[in-house]
Tab-separated table of C-alpha atoms in Angstrom:
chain	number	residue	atom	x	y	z
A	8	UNK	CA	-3.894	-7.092	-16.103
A	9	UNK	CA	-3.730	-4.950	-13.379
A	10	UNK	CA	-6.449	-5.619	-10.552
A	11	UNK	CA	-7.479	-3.603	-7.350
A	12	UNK	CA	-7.221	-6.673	-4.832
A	13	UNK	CA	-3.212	-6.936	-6.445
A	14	UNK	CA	-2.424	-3.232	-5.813
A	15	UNK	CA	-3.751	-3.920	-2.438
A	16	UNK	CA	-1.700	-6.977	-1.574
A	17	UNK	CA	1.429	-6.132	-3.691
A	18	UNK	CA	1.714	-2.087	-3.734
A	19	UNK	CA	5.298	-1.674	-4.492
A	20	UNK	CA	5.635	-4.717	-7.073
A	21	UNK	CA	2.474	-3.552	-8.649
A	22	UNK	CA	3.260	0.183	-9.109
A	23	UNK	CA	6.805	-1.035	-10.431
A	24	UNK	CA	4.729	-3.467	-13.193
A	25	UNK	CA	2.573	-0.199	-13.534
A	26	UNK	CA	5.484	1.874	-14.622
A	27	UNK	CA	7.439	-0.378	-16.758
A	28	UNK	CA	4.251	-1.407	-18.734
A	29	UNK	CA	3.897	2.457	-19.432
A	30	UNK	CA	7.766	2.833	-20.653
A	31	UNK	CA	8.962	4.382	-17.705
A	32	UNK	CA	10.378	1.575	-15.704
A	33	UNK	CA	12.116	3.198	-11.902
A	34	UNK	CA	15.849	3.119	-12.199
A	35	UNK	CA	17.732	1.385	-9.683
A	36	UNK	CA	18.414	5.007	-8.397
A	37	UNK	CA	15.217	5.652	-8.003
A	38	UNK	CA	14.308	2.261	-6.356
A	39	UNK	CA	17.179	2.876	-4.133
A	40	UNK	CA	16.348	6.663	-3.127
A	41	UNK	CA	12.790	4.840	-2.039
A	42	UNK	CA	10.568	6.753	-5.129
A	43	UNK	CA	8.627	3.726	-5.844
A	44	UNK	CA	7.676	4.473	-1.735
A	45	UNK	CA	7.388	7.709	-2.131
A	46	UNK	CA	4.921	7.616	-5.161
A	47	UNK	CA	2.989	4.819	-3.421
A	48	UNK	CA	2.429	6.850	-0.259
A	49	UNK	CA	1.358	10.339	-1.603
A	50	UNK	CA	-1.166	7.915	-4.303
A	51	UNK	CA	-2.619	5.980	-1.193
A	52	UNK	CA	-6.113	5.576	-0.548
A	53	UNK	CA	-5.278	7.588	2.844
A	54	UNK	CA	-3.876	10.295	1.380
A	55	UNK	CA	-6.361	10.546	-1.201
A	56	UNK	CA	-9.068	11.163	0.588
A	57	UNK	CA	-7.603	13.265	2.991
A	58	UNK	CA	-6.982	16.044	0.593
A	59	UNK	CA	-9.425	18.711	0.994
A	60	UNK	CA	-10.801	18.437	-2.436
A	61	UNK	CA	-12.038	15.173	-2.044
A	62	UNK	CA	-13.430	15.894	1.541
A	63	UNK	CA	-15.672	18.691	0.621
A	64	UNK	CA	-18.736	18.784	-1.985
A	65	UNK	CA	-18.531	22.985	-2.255
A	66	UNK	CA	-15.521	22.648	-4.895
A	67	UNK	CA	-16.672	25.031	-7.808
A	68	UNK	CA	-15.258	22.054	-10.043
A	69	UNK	CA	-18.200	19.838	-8.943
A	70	UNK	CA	-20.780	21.958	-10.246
A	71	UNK	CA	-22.930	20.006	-12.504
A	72	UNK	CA	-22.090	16.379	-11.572
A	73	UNK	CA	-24.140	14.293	-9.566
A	74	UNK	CA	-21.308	12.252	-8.089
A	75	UNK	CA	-19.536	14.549	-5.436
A	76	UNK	CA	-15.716	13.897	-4.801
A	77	UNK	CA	-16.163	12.678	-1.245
A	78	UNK	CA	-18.240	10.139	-2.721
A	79	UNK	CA	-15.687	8.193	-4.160
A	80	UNK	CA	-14.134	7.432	-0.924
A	81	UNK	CA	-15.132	4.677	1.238
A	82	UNK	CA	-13.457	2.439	2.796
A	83	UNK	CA	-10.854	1.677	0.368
A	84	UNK	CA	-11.063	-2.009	1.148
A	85	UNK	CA	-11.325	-4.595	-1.261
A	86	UNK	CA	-14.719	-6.880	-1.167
A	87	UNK	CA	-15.869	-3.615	0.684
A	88	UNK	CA	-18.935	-3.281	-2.186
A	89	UNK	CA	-20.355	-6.211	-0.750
A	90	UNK	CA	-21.847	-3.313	1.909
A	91	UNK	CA	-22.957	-0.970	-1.005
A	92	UNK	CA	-24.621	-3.313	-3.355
A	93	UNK	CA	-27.356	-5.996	-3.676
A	94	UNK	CA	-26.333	-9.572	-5.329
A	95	UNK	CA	-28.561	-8.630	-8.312
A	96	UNK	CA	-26.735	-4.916	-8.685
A	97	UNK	CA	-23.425	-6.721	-8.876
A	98	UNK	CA	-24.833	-9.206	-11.243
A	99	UNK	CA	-25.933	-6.882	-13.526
A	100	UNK	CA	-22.472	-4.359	-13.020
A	101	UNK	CA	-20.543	-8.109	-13.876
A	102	UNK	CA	-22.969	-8.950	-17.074
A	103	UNK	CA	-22.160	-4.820	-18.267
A	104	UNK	CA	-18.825	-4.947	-18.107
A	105	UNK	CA	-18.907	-8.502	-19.804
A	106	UNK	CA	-20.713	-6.929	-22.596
A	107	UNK	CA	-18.716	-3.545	-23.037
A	108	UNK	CA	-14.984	-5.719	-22.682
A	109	UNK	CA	-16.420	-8.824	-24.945
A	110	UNK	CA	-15.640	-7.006	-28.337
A	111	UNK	CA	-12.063	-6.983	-27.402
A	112	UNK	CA	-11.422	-10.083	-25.550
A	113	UNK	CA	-10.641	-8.836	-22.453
A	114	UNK	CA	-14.020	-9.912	-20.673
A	115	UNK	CA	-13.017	-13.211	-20.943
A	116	UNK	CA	-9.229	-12.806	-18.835
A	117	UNK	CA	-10.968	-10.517	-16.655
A	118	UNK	CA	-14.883	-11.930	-15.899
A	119	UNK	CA	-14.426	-15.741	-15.428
């Protein structure tokens, strides 16, 4: 199980779990050369939202949604929701995903 507080805390062994669970584990090349790194920096939350895609609503592409790119950047903190949403909203996000993982066993492993 791969969870955001992890990738936070343990980028590079995370990202390296990440690709071998896919079948495309980094060779010891590619380890060596610093891709893991490299892969890690261009994917980070900094970089991210820096693009100009994500720091502008006017992108024909968003025509239609109600979520705009730029607002799926915050902080990029973990425990930074705690700011967004009221006890009761996470509740009731927690008891959700409970329901929509239960069928397959994962809400247990993943909602304590």
């Amino acid at each position: 199980m791969l969870k955001y507080e992890d990738m936070k805390r343990e980028t590079l062994v995370q990202v390296k779990r990440l690709a071998e669970f896919l079948g495309q584990p980094f060779s010891l090349e590619e380890e060596n050369k610093g891709v893991v790194q490299e892969i890690v920096n261009l994917c980070s939350f900094n970089s991210l939202s820096n693009l100009q895609v994500n720091k502008t609503s006017d992108d024909p592409s968003n025509k239609g949604r109600p979520v705009k790119n730029p607002d799926f950047f915050r902080k990029g903190e973990v425990g930074d929701w705690r700011n967004h949403l009221t006890a009761e909203m996470a509740e009731s996000i927690d008891q959700i995903t409970k329901e929509k993982l239960f069928g397959g066993g994962l809400a247990s492993r993943l909602c304590p």
